[in-house]
PDB file of C-alpha atoms in Angstrom:
ATOM      1  CA  MET C   1      -0.033   0.073   0.025  1.00  0.00           C
ATOM      2  CA  ASN C   2       3.007   2.334   0.394  1.00  0.00           C
ATOM      3  CA  ASN C   3       3.412   2.320  -3.410  1.00  0.00           C
ATOM      4  CA  ILE C   4       0.236   4.173  -4.171  1.00  0.00           C
ATOM      5  CA  ARG C   5      -1.341   7.644  -3.140  1.00  0.00           C
ATOM      6  CA  THR C   6      -4.964   7.430  -2.284  1.00  0.00           C
ATOM      7  CA  ASP C   7      -7.256   8.555   0.498  1.00  0.00           C
ATOM      8  CA  LEU C   8      -9.982   6.363  -0.506  1.00  0.00           C
ATOM      9  CA  ALA C   9     -10.561   2.915   1.312  1.00  0.00           C
ATOM     10  CA  LEU C  10     -12.498   1.721  -1.842  1.00  0.00           C
ATOM     11  CA  GLU C  11      -9.262   2.112  -3.821  1.00  0.00           C
ATOM     12  CA  ALA C  12      -6.936   0.596  -1.246  1.00  0.00           C
ATOM     13  CA  ARG C  13      -9.151  -2.415  -1.313  1.00  0.00           C
ATOM     14  CA  GLU C  14      -9.331  -2.554  -5.043  1.00  0.00           C
ATOM     15  CA  TYR C  15      -5.524  -2.247  -5.189  1.00  0.00           C
ATOM     16  CA  TYR C  16      -5.018  -5.501  -2.861  1.00  0.00           C
ATOM     17  CA  SER C  17      -7.689  -7.252  -5.252  1.00  0.00           C
ATOM     18  CA  GLU C  18      -5.517  -6.342  -8.114  1.00  0.00           C
ATOM     19  CA  GLN C  19      -2.236  -7.734  -6.676  1.00  0.00           C
ATOM     20  CA  ASN C  20      -3.780 -10.964  -5.265  1.00  0.00           C
ATOM     21  CA  GLU C  21      -5.795 -13.921  -6.800  1.00  0.00           C
ATOM     22  CA  ASN C  22      -8.138 -14.009  -3.995  1.00  0.00           C
ATOM     23  CA  PRO C  23      -9.811 -10.500  -3.520  1.00  0.00           C
ATOM     24  CA  GLU C  24     -11.432 -11.362  -0.027  1.00  0.00           C
ATOM     25  CA  ILE C  25      -9.536  -9.936   2.779  1.00  0.00           C
ATOM     26  CA  ASP C  26      -9.849 -11.147   6.415  1.00  0.00           C
ATOM     27  CA  GLY C  27     -11.098  -8.208   8.434  1.00  0.00           C
ATOM     28  CA  VAL C  28     -12.578  -6.352   5.621  1.00  0.00           C
ATOM     29  CA  GLU C  29     -16.208  -6.426   4.502  1.00  0.00           C
ATOM     30  CA  VAL C  30     -17.589  -4.737   1.369  1.00  0.00           C
ATOM     31  CA  GLU C  31     -21.169  -3.854   0.440  1.00  0.00           C
ATOM     32  CA  GLU C  32     -22.163  -2.389  -2.883  1.00  0.00           C
ATOM     33  CA  TYR C  33     -25.593  -1.034  -3.944  1.00  0.00           C
ATOM     34  CA  VAL C  34     -27.153   1.700  -5.973  1.00  0.00           C
ATOM     35  CA  ASP C  35     -29.256   4.538  -4.575  1.00  0.00           C
ATOM     36  CA  LYS C  36     -31.069   6.485  -7.220  1.00  0.00           C
ATOM     37  CA  GLN C  37     -28.198   7.250  -9.557  1.00  0.00           C
ATOM     38  CA  VAL C  38     -25.412   7.034  -7.075  1.00  0.00           C
ATOM     39  CA  MET C  39     -23.183   3.922  -6.697  1.00  0.00           C
ATOM     40  CA  VAL C  40     -22.546   3.345  -2.978  1.00  0.00           C
ATOM     41  CA  THR C  41     -19.739   1.110  -1.655  1.00  0.00           C
ATOM     42  CA  HIS C  42     -19.513   0.469   2.178  1.00  0.00           C
ATOM     43  CA  VAL C  43     -16.022  -0.818   3.192  1.00  0.00           C
ATOM     44  CA  LYS C  44     -15.849  -1.883   6.782  1.00  0.00           C
ATOM     45  CA  VAL C  45     -12.415  -2.475   8.348  1.00  0.00           C
ATOM     46  CA  LEU C  46     -13.104  -4.838  11.204  1.00  0.00           C
ATOM     47  CA  ASN C  47      -9.762  -5.710  12.751  1.00  0.00           C
ATOM     48  CA  GLU C  48      -5.946  -5.150  12.880  1.00  0.00           C
ATOM     49  CA  ASN C  49      -5.335  -7.331   9.907  1.00  0.00           C
ATOM     50  CA  GLY C  50      -7.756  -5.312   7.771  1.00  0.00           C
ATOM     51  CA  GLU C  51      -5.968  -2.140   8.850  1.00  0.00           C
ATOM     52  CA  LYS C  52      -2.618  -3.559   7.942  1.00  0.00           C
ATOM     53  CA  VAL C  53      -3.658  -4.860   4.606  1.00  0.00           C
ATOM     54  CA  ILE C  54      -5.468  -1.696   3.175  1.00  0.00           C
ATOM     55  CA  GLY C  55      -3.705   0.867   5.306  1.00  0.00           C
ATOM     56  CA  LYS C  56      -6.934   2.380   6.897  1.00  0.00           C
ATOM     57  CA  SER C  57      -7.899   2.637  10.497  1.00  0.00           C
ATOM     58  CA  LYS C  58     -10.562   0.300  11.750  1.00  0.00           C
ATOM     59  CA  GLY C  59     -14.152   1.793  11.006  1.00  0.00           C
ATOM     60  CA  ASP C  60     -16.683   2.429   8.303  1.00  0.00           C
ATOM     61  CA  TYR C  61     -15.908   4.145   4.912  1.00  0.00           C
ATOM     62  CA  ILE C  62     -18.806   4.778   2.610  1.00  0.00           C
ATOM     63  CA  THR C  63     -18.124   6.004  -0.873  1.00  0.00           C
ATOM     64  CA  LEU C  64     -20.576   7.612  -3.274  1.00  0.00           C
ATOM     65  CA  GLU C  65     -19.645   7.619  -7.021  1.00  0.00           C
ATOM     66  CA  PHE C  66     -21.566   9.547  -9.721  1.00  0.00           C
ATOM     67  CA  THR C  67     -21.087  11.096 -13.083  1.00  0.00           C
ATOM     68  CA  ASP C  68     -20.238  14.453 -14.524  1.00  0.00           C
ATOM     69  CA  PHE C  69     -23.901  14.814 -15.415  1.00  0.00           C
ATOM     70  CA  VAL C  70     -24.691  15.541 -11.859  1.00  0.00           C
ATOM     71  CA  TYR C  71     -22.999  19.002 -12.061  1.00  0.00           C
ATOM     72  CA  TYR C  72     -25.380  20.109 -14.807  1.00  0.00           C
ATOM     73  CA  ASP C  73     -28.722  18.824 -13.471  1.00  0.00           C
ATOM     74  CA  ALA C  74     -30.403  20.396 -10.616  1.00  0.00           C
ATOM     75  CA  ASP C  75     -32.378  17.156  -9.698  1.00  0.00           C
ATOM     76  CA  ALA C  76     -29.459  15.025  -9.997  1.00  0.00           C
ATOM     77  CA  LYS C  77     -27.467  17.267  -7.530  1.00  0.00           C
ATOM     78  CA  GLU C  78     -30.314  16.962  -5.101  1.00  0.00           C
ATOM     79  CA  ASP C  79     -30.442  13.152  -5.450  1.00  0.00           C
ATOM     80  CA  VAL C  80     -26.810  13.098  -4.600  1.00  0.00           C
ATOM     81  CA  SER C  81     -27.370  15.389  -1.569  1.00  0.00           C
ATOM     82  CA  GLN C  82     -30.209  13.048  -0.340  1.00  0.00           C
ATOM     83  CA  THR C  83     -28.078   9.912  -0.768  1.00  0.00           C
ATOM     84  CA  LEU C  84     -25.121  11.608   1.100  1.00  0.00           C
ATOM     85  CA  ALA C  85     -27.535  12.594   4.011  1.00  0.00           C
ATOM     86  CA  LYS C  86     -29.004   9.103   4.163  1.00  0.00           C
ATOM     87  CA  GLU C  87     -25.421   7.428   4.342  1.00  0.00           C
ATOM     88  CA  LEU C  88     -24.121  10.041   6.601  1.00  0.00           C
ATOM     89  CA  SER C  89     -27.114   9.312   9.058  1.00  0.00           C
ATOM     90  CA  LYS C  90     -25.896   5.851   9.228  1.00  0.00           C
ATOM     91  CA  VAL C  91     -22.726   6.840  10.972  1.00  0.00           C
ATOM     92  CA  VAL C  92     -23.970  10.040  12.790  1.00  0.00           C
ATOM     93  CA  LYS C  93     -26.264   9.671  15.811  1.00  0.00           C
ATOM     94  CA  ILE C  94     -28.486  12.861  16.133  1.00  0.00           C
ATOM     95  CA  ASN C  95     -30.830  13.625  18.895  1.00  0.00           C
ATOM     96  CA  ASP C  96     -32.323  16.979  20.307  1.00  0.00           C
ATOM     97  CA  LYS C  97     -29.344  17.248  22.620  1.00  0.00           C
ATOM     98  CA  THR C  98     -26.906  17.170  19.862  1.00  0.00           C
ATOM     99  CA  THR C  99     -24.434  20.092  19.074  1.00  0.00           C
ATOM    100  CA  ALA C 100     -22.522  19.662  15.961  1.00  0.00           C
ATOM    101  CA  LEU C 101     -19.290  21.357  14.858  1.00  0.00           C
ATOM    102  CA  VAL C 102     -18.467  21.477  11.201  1.00  0.00           C
ATOM    103  CA  VAL C 103     -14.821  21.884  10.273  1.00  0.00           C
ATOM    104  CA  GLY C 104     -13.917  23.049   6.711  1.00  0.00           C
ATOM    105  CA  LEU C 105     -10.275  21.968   6.257  1.00  0.00           C
ATOM    106  CA  GLY C 106      -7.947  23.390   3.486  1.00  0.00           C
ATOM    107  CA  ASN C 107      -6.652  26.607   1.905  1.00  0.00           C
ATOM    108  CA  TRP C 108      -9.384  28.894   0.552  1.00  0.00           C
ATOM    109  CA  ASN C 109      -6.721  30.614  -1.784  1.00  0.00           C
ATOM    110  CA  ILE C 110      -6.152  27.366  -3.706  1.00  0.00           C
ATOM    111  CA  THR C 111      -9.295  26.134  -5.526  1.00  0.00           C
ATOM    112  CA  PRO C 112      -8.650  22.257  -5.435  1.00  0.00           C
ATOM    113  CA  ASP C 113      -7.930  22.649  -1.572  1.00  0.00           C
ATOM    114  CA  ALA C 114     -10.845  25.051  -1.067  1.00  0.00           C
ATOM    115  CA  LEU C 115     -13.620  22.319  -0.661  1.00  0.00           C
ATOM    116  CA  GLY C 116     -13.762  22.503   3.112  1.00  0.00           C
ATOM    117  CA  PRO C 117     -14.124  26.317   3.299  1.00  0.00           C
ATOM    118  CA  GLN C 118     -16.695  26.413   0.407  1.00  0.00           C
ATOM    119  CA  VAL C 119     -18.811  23.852   2.236  1.00  0.00           C
ATOM    120  CA  THR C 120     -18.864  25.767   5.550  1.00  0.00           C
ATOM    121  CA  SER C 121     -19.961  28.878   3.773  1.00  0.00           C
ATOM    122  CA  LYS C 122     -23.044  27.127   2.543  1.00  0.00           C
ATOM    123  CA  LEU C 123     -24.143  25.416   5.837  1.00  0.00           C
ATOM    124  CA  MET C 124     -27.089  26.063   7.916  1.00  0.00           C
ATOM    125  CA  VAL C 125     -25.398  27.550  10.919  1.00  0.00           C
ATOM    126  CA  THR C 126     -27.828  27.676  13.995  1.00  0.00           C
ATOM    127  CA  ARG C 127     -25.760  27.523  17.338  1.00  0.00           C
ATOM    128  CA  HIS C 128     -25.828  31.295  17.722  1.00  0.00           C
ATOM    129  CA  LEU C 129     -29.638  31.434  17.157  1.00  0.00           C
ATOM    130  CA  LYS C 130     -30.269  28.699  19.584  1.00  0.00           C
ATOM    131  CA  GLU C 131     -28.147  30.618  22.228  1.00  0.00           C
ATOM    132  CA  TYR C 132     -29.219  34.295  21.754  1.00  0.00           C
ATOM    133  CA  VAL C 133     -32.792  34.116  20.042  1.00  0.00           C
ATOM    134  CA  PRO C 134     -34.310  30.761  21.145  1.00  0.00           C
ATOM    135  CA  ASP C 135     -37.943  31.973  20.835  1.00  0.00           C
ATOM    136  CA  SER C 136     -37.480  32.771  17.148  1.00  0.00           C
ATOM    137  CA  ILE C 137     -36.245  29.283  16.061  1.00  0.00           C
ATOM    138  CA  ASP C 138     -38.063  25.986  15.944  1.00  0.00           C
ATOM    139  CA  GLU C 139     -37.286  23.610  18.681  1.00  0.00           C
ATOM    140  CA  GLY C 140     -36.414  20.920  16.312  1.00  0.00           C
ATOM    141  CA  ILE C 141     -33.395  22.830  15.104  1.00  0.00           C
ATOM    142  CA  ILE C 142     -30.135  21.252  16.001  1.00  0.00           C
ATOM    143  CA  PRO C 143     -27.308  23.631  17.114  1.00  0.00           C
ATOM    144  CA  VAL C 144     -24.555  23.649  14.334  1.00  0.00           C
ATOM    145  CA  ALA C 145     -21.412  25.649  14.464  1.00  0.00           C
ATOM    146  CA  ALA C 146     -18.816  25.949  11.540  1.00  0.00           C
ATOM    147  CA  ILE C 147     -15.175  27.039  11.106  1.00  0.00           C
ATOM    148  CA  ALA C 148     -12.623  27.045   8.437  1.00  0.00           C
ATOM    149  CA  PRO C 149      -9.456  27.179  10.300  1.00  0.00           C
ATOM    150  CA  GLY C 150      -7.173  27.597   7.368  1.00  0.00           C
ATOM    151  CA  VAL C 151      -3.724  25.937   6.943  1.00  0.00           C
ATOM    152  CA  LEU C 152      -0.569  26.211   8.842  1.00  0.00           C
ATOM    153  CA  GLY C 153       1.095  28.216   6.148  1.00  0.00           C
ATOM    154  CA  LEU C 154      -1.544  30.921   6.444  1.00  0.00           C
ATOM    155  CA  THR C 155      -2.184  30.995  10.088  1.00  0.00           C
ATOM    156  CA  GLY C 156       1.145  29.798  11.760  1.00  0.00           C
ATOM    157  CA  VAL C 157      -0.872  27.501  13.907  1.00  0.00           C
ATOM    158  CA  GLU C 158      -1.547  23.821  13.466  1.00  0.00           C
ATOM    159  CA  THR C 159      -5.155  23.082  12.371  1.00  0.00           C
ATOM    160  CA  SER C 160      -5.375  20.384  15.234  1.00  0.00           C
ATOM    161  CA  GLU C 161      -4.587  23.184  17.733  1.00  0.00           C
ATOM    162  CA  ILE C 162      -7.226  25.370  16.467  1.00  0.00           C
ATOM    163  CA  VAL C 163      -9.943  22.862  16.229  1.00  0.00           C
ATOM    164  CA  LYS C 164      -9.122  21.511  19.690  1.00  0.00           C
ATOM    165  CA  GLY C 165      -9.378  25.030  21.128  1.00  0.00           C
ATOM    166  CA  VAL C 166     -12.784  25.404  19.561  1.00  0.00           C
ATOM    167  CA  VAL C 167     -14.037  21.957  20.662  1.00  0.00           C
ATOM    168  CA  ASP C 168     -12.897  22.640  24.188  1.00  0.00           C
ATOM    169  CA  ARG C 169     -14.944  25.793  24.247  1.00  0.00           C
ATOM    170  CA  VAL C 170     -18.026  24.927  22.224  1.00  0.00           C
ATOM    171  CA  LYS C 171     -18.071  21.406  23.519  1.00  0.00           C
ATOM    172  CA  PRO C 172     -20.001  19.526  20.518  1.00  0.00           C
ATOM    173  CA  ASN C 173     -21.090  16.201  20.710  1.00  0.00           C
ATOM    174  CA  LEU C 174     -19.921  15.700  17.028  1.00  0.00           C
ATOM    175  CA  VAL C 175     -17.181  17.006  14.691  1.00  0.00           C
ATOM    176  CA  ILE C 176     -17.608  16.748  10.892  1.00  0.00           C
ATOM    177  CA  CYS C 177     -14.496  17.484   8.942  1.00  0.00           C
ATOM    178  CA  ILE C 178     -14.523  18.280   5.248  1.00  0.00           C
ATOM    179  CA  ASP C 179     -11.398  18.120   3.223  1.00  0.00           C
ATOM    180  CA  ALA C 180     -10.020  17.568  -0.283  1.00  0.00           C
ATOM    181  CA  LEU C 181      -8.489  14.168  -0.996  1.00  0.00           C
ATOM    182  CA  ALA C 182      -6.460  12.405  -3.437  1.00  0.00           C
ATOM    183  CA  SER C 183      -7.304   9.455  -5.822  1.00  0.00           C
ATOM    184  CA  ARG C 184      -5.441   6.836  -7.679  1.00  0.00           C
ATOM    185  CA  ARG C 185      -7.918   6.768 -10.365  1.00  0.00           C
ATOM    186  CA  THR C 186      -8.430   9.894 -12.743  1.00  0.00           C
ATOM    187  CA  GLN C 187     -11.967   8.811 -13.393  1.00  0.00           C
ATOM    188  CA  ARG C 188     -12.917   9.155  -9.723  1.00  0.00           C
ATOM    189  CA  VAL C 189     -11.570  12.943  -9.373  1.00  0.00           C
ATOM    190  CA  ASN C 190     -14.370  15.110  -8.525  1.00  0.00           C
ATOM    191  CA  LYS C 191     -16.934  12.332  -8.991  1.00  0.00           C
ATOM    192  CA  THR C 192     -16.584  10.704  -5.762  1.00  0.00           C
ATOM    193  CA  ILE C 193     -17.474  11.407  -2.023  1.00  0.00           C
ATOM    194  CA  GLN C 194     -16.077   9.442   0.893  1.00  0.00           C
ATOM    195  CA  ILE C 195     -17.620   9.295   4.367  1.00  0.00           C
ATOM    196  CA  GLY C 196     -15.612   7.866   7.139  1.00  0.00           C
ATOM    197  CA  ASN C 197     -15.999   7.631  10.937  1.00  0.00           C
ATOM    198  CA  THR C 198     -12.343   7.244  11.932  1.00  0.00           C
ATOM    199  CA  GLY C 199     -11.341  10.987  11.637  1.00  0.00           C
ATOM    200  CA  ILE C 200      -8.905  12.611   9.231  1.00  0.00           C
ATOM    201  CA  ALA C 201      -5.221  13.814   8.905  1.00  0.00           C
ATOM    202  CA  PRO C 202      -5.330  17.218   7.129  1.00  0.00           C
ATOM    203  CA  GLY C 203      -2.977  17.261   3.986  1.00  0.00           C
ATOM    204  CA  ALA C 204      -2.729  13.586   3.763  1.00  0.00           C
ATOM    205  CA  GLY C 205      -3.908  13.642   0.116  1.00  0.00           C
ATOM    206  CA  ILE C 206      -0.808  15.379  -0.981  1.00  0.00           C
ATOM    207  CA  GLY C 207       1.667  13.712   1.445  1.00  0.00           C
ATOM    208  CA  ASN C 208       1.659  16.686   3.892  1.00  0.00           C
ATOM    209  CA  ASN C 209       0.345  14.967   6.944  1.00  0.00           C
ATOM    210  CA  ARG C 210      -0.661  17.113   9.998  1.00  0.00           C
ATOM    211  CA  ASN C 211      -1.822  16.018  13.313  1.00  0.00           C
ATOM    212  CA  ALA C 212      -4.890  13.748  13.073  1.00  0.00           C
ATOM    213  CA  LEU C 213      -8.360  14.942  13.872  1.00  0.00           C
ATOM    214  CA  ASN C 214     -10.151  11.988  15.467  1.00  0.00           C
ATOM    215  CA  GLU C 215     -12.101  10.899  18.548  1.00  0.00           C
ATOM    216  CA  GLU C 216      -8.711  10.139  20.466  1.00  0.00           C
ATOM    217  CA  SER C 217      -7.304  13.675  19.829  1.00  0.00           C
ATOM    218  CA  LEU C 218     -10.641  15.803  20.269  1.00  0.00           C
ATOM    219  CA  GLY C 219     -12.505  13.636  22.621  1.00  0.00           C
ATOM    220  CA  VAL C 220     -15.647  13.491  20.572  1.00  0.00           C
ATOM    221  CA  PRO C 221     -16.656  11.312  17.482  1.00  0.00           C
ATOM    222  CA  VAL C 222     -15.183  12.701  14.334  1.00  0.00           C
ATOM    223  CA  ILE C 223     -16.780  12.181  10.890  1.00  0.00           C
ATOM    224  CA  ALA C 224     -14.794  12.887   7.885  1.00  0.00           C
ATOM    225  CA  ILE C 225     -16.129  13.818   4.308  1.00  0.00           C
ATOM    226  CA  GLY C 226     -13.806  14.118   1.430  1.00  0.00           C
ATOM    227  CA  VAL C 227     -13.733  14.493  -2.305  1.00  0.00           C
ATOM    228  CA  PRO C 228     -10.594  13.538  -4.441  1.00  0.00           C
ATOM    229  CA  THR C 229      -9.873  16.604  -6.273  1.00  0.00           C
ATOM    230  CA  VAL C 230      -6.422  15.734  -7.432  1.00  0.00           C
ATOM    231  CA  VAL C 231      -4.192  12.928  -8.777  1.00  0.00           C
ATOM    232  CA  ASP C 232      -0.526  12.881  -8.703  1.00  0.00           C
ATOM    233  CA  ALA C 233       1.489  13.021 -11.919  1.00  0.00           C
ATOM    234  CA  ALA C 234       2.697   9.548 -11.504  1.00  0.00           C
ATOM    235  CA  THR C 235      -0.920   8.254 -11.320  1.00  0.00           C
ATOM    236  CA  LEU C 236      -1.822  10.187 -14.492  1.00  0.00           C
ATOM    237  CA  ALA C 237       1.118   8.691 -16.306  1.00  0.00           C
ATOM    238  CA  SER C 238       0.236   5.265 -15.202  1.00  0.00           C
ATOM    239  CA  ASP C 239      -3.385   5.619 -16.344  1.00  0.00           C
ATOM    240  CA  THR C 240      -2.122   6.883 -19.715  1.00  0.00           C
ATOM    241  CA  ILE C 241       0.179   3.755 -20.111  1.00  0.00           C
ATOM    242  CA  ASP C 242      -2.627   1.469 -19.009  1.00  0.00           C
ATOM    243  CA  LEU C 243      -4.806   2.766 -21.796  1.00  0.00           C
ATOM    244  CA  VAL C 244      -2.016   2.369 -24.274  1.00  0.00           C
ATOM    245  CA  LEU C 245      -1.314  -1.190 -23.132  1.00  0.00           C
ATOM    246  CA  GLU C 246      -4.982  -2.023 -23.334  1.00  0.00           C
ATOM    247  CA  ASP C 247      -5.231  -0.624 -26.841  1.00  0.00           C
ATOM    248  CA  LEU C 248      -1.949  -2.643 -27.867  1.00  0.00           C
ATOM    249  CA  MET C 249      -3.259  -5.783 -26.364  1.00  0.00           C
ATOM    250  CA  SER C 250      -6.668  -5.582 -27.932  1.00  0.00           C
ATOM    251  CA  GLU C 251      -4.893  -5.305 -31.352  1.00  0.00           C
ATOM    252  CA  SER C 252      -2.252  -8.093 -30.679  1.00  0.00           C
ATOM    253  CA  LYS C 253      -2.925 -11.848 -31.309  1.00  0.00           C
ATOM    254  CA  LYS C 254      -3.403 -13.566 -27.824  1.00  0.00           C
ATOM    255  CA  ASP C 255      -0.903 -16.248 -28.659  1.00  0.00           C
ATOM    256  CA  SER C 256       1.947 -13.901 -29.782  1.00  0.00           C
ATOM    257  CA  LYS C 257       5.042 -13.171 -27.717  1.00  0.00           C
ATOM    258  CA  PHE C 258       4.247  -9.425 -27.907  1.00  0.00           C
ATOM    259  CA  TYR C 259       0.826 -10.065 -26.255  1.00  0.00           C
ATOM    260  CA  ASP C 260       2.474 -12.211 -23.415  1.00  0.00           C
ATOM    261  CA  MET C 261       5.048  -9.411 -22.734  1.00  0.00           C
ATOM    262  CA  LEU C 262       2.435  -6.721 -22.359  1.00  0.00           C
ATOM    263  CA  ASN C 263       0.281  -9.021 -20.269  1.00  0.00           C
ATOM    264  CA  SER C 264       3.261  -9.831 -17.907  1.00  0.00           C
ATOM    265  CA  LEU C 265       4.120  -6.273 -16.951  1.00  0.00           C
ATOM    266  CA  ASP C 266       3.977  -5.972 -13.128  1.00  0.00           C
ATOM    267  CA  ARG C 267       2.124  -2.713 -11.847  1.00  0.00           C
ATOM    268  CA  ASP C 268       4.678  -2.108  -9.110  1.00  0.00           C
ATOM    269  CA  GLU C 269       7.640  -2.320 -11.597  1.00  0.00           C
ATOM    270  CA  LYS C 270       5.739   0.027 -13.911  1.00  0.00           C
ATOM    271  CA  ASP C 271       4.909   2.621 -11.187  1.00  0.00           C
ATOM    272  CA  LEU C 272       8.641   2.637 -10.141  1.00  0.00           C
ATOM    273  CA  LEU C 273       9.828   3.129 -13.777  1.00  0.00           C
ATOM    274  CA  ILE C 274       7.194   5.990 -14.122  1.00  0.00           C
ATOM    275  CA  LYS C 275       8.623   7.761 -10.846  1.00  0.00           C
ATOM    276  CA  GLN C 276      12.219   7.356 -12.117  1.00  0.00           C
ATOM    277  CA  VAL C 277      11.500   8.735 -15.510  1.00  0.00           C
ATOM    278  CA  LEU C 278       9.437  11.607 -14.171  1.00  0.00           C
ATOM    279  CA  GLY C 279      12.229  12.459 -11.601  1.00  0.00           C
ATOM    280  CA  GLN C 280      11.830  13.728  -8.154  1.00  0.00           C
ATOM    281  CA  LYS C 281      10.251  17.089  -9.042  1.00  0.00           C
ATOM    282  CA  MET C 282       7.533  15.922 -11.586  1.00  0.00           C
ATOM    283  CA  SER C 283       6.634  12.833  -9.553  1.00  0.00           C
ATOM    284  CA  SER C 284       5.610  15.104  -6.682  1.00  0.00           C
ATOM    285  CA  MET C 285       3.254  17.105  -8.841  1.00  0.00           C
ATOM    286  CA  VAL C 286      -0.574  16.872  -8.359  1.00  0.00           C
ATOM    287  CA  VAL C 287      -3.016  17.462 -11.192  1.00  0.00           C
ATOM    288  CA  THR C 288      -6.459  18.877 -11.191  1.00  0.00           C
ATOM    289  CA  PRO C 289      -9.171  19.261 -14.119  1.00  0.00           C
ATOM    290  CA  LYS C 290      -9.322  22.615 -15.701  1.00  0.00           C
ATOM    291  CA  ASP C 291     -13.042  23.160 -14.695  1.00  0.00           C
ATOM    292  CA  ILE C 292     -12.174  22.879 -10.954  1.00  0.00           C
ATOM    293  CA  ASP C 293     -13.646  26.228  -9.966  1.00  0.00           C
ATOM    294  CA  MET C 294     -17.246  25.149 -11.259  1.00  0.00           C
ATOM    295  CA  VAL C 295     -16.743  21.756  -9.810  1.00  0.00           C
ATOM    296  CA  ILE C 296     -15.890  22.884  -6.282  1.00  0.00           C
ATOM    297  CA  GLU C 297     -18.775  25.387  -6.380  1.00  0.00           C
ATOM    298  CA  CYS C 298     -21.222  22.492  -7.276  1.00  0.00           C
ATOM    299  CA  ILE C 299     -19.972  19.761  -5.128  1.00  0.00           C
ATOM    300  CA  SER C 300     -19.649  22.004  -2.125  1.00  0.00           C
ATOM    301  CA  LYS C 301     -23.237  22.747  -2.393  1.00  0.00           C
ATOM    302  CA  ILE C 302     -24.119  19.136  -2.693  1.00  0.00           C
ATOM    303  CA  ILE C 303     -22.089  18.218   0.439  1.00  0.00           C
ATOM    304  CA  ALA C 304     -23.382  21.225   2.356  1.00  0.00           C
ATOM    305  CA  ASN C 305     -27.083  20.235   1.556  1.00  0.00           C
ATOM    306  CA  GLY C 306     -26.380  16.576   2.467  1.00  0.00           C
ATOM    307  CA  ILE C 307     -24.974  17.759   5.808  1.00  0.00           C
ATOM    308  CA  ASN C 308     -27.872  20.140   6.329  1.00  0.00           C
ATOM    309  CA  ILE C 309     -30.434  17.338   5.806  1.00  0.00           C
ATOM    310  CA  ALA C 310     -28.514  14.886   7.999  1.00  0.00           C
ATOM    311  CA  LEU C 311     -28.226  17.325  10.986  1.00  0.00           C
ATOM    312  CA  GLN C 312     -31.582  18.858  10.601  1.00  0.00           C
ATOM    313  CA  PRO C 313     -33.963  15.880  10.253  1.00  0.00           C
ATOM    314  CA  ALA C 314     -37.034  17.884  11.177  1.00  0.00           C
ATOM    315  CA  LEU C 315     -36.554  20.175   8.080  1.00  0.00           C
ATOM    316  CA  THR C 316     -36.982  19.540   4.445  1.00  0.00           C
ATOM    317  CA  LEU C 317     -34.572  20.753   1.859  1.00  0.00           C
ATOM    318  CA  ASP C 318     -36.984  23.507   0.924  1.00  0.00           C
ATOM    319  CA  ASP C 319     -37.081  24.590   4.477  1.00  0.00           C
ATOM    320  CA  ILE C 320     -33.212  24.624   4.533  1.00  0.00           C
ATOM    321  CA  ASP C 321     -33.028  26.748   1.459  1.00  0.00           C
ATOM    322  CA  LYS C 322     -35.482  29.285   2.631  1.00  0.00           C
ATOM    323  CA  TYR C 323     -33.370  29.649   5.812  1.00  0.00           C
ATOM    324  CA  LEU C 324     -30.118  30.128   3.821  1.00  0.00           C
ATOM    325  CA  ASN C 325     -31.753  32.544   1.248  1.00  0.00           C
TER     326      ASN C 325
END
């Protein structure tokens, strides 16, 4: 697992299956189903062996996959938000005593890393209303607070220190962190949402790990929601080579030496060769699609609506939209 860069448990499990004849993993359960037009994959890491094999902490990882079409259709966006809310409700326990803190991780000055701050700007924030004007707000409304703490390079303060300070002061029952992730599959960039209940390490997607935000460090359950917005240059090169190899193999005779040679290429050897050819500087580059501005605006709205619906079960999406507008 150290040879690939991905934040998705789904991809970590796929990688193991590719490298082994038996795709089953002791300590990992997988459930797949379709909700409306969203492909949902629930990966459960059950024990230490599962943690070791796929490199993910014990817990639940729910992945939602959809197509580009979602960004251009209002009904499709609402469908994804509703599915996200439904899946989020499976790992979030909400009652009338709950106070939630939503943390938008990332750098708002860099578009592929601005997902977290964009989501927090679209949330239904209610904690101040419940505290200062309780008579003017419905009793069924859950107190929700939100922050976008920035990154170490902007603030000079570790994100974990800022979040810990707010948690100690606000005393939420639940923390939801939103962050940009990295994928090893170009087709999943900006088309995938992952929900996890094991917390998150800010910056992990680009190899810049900071102190983890999890139940152990914050003292309350931490849910992580992320979208892969980048792939590294080596992954992009690898996918390109895979497409070329598939095309060459489809045009070659299956009993030819050339076909056998192409079919025998080892993925690890190919990945190592790519990184050697790209060199240290290029192999550390990350790449994002050119329409990232539009995508971040759309997907942040999808995620914000999903969180709003899950945290405010007494309200409909129309009610939430009226509040925000």
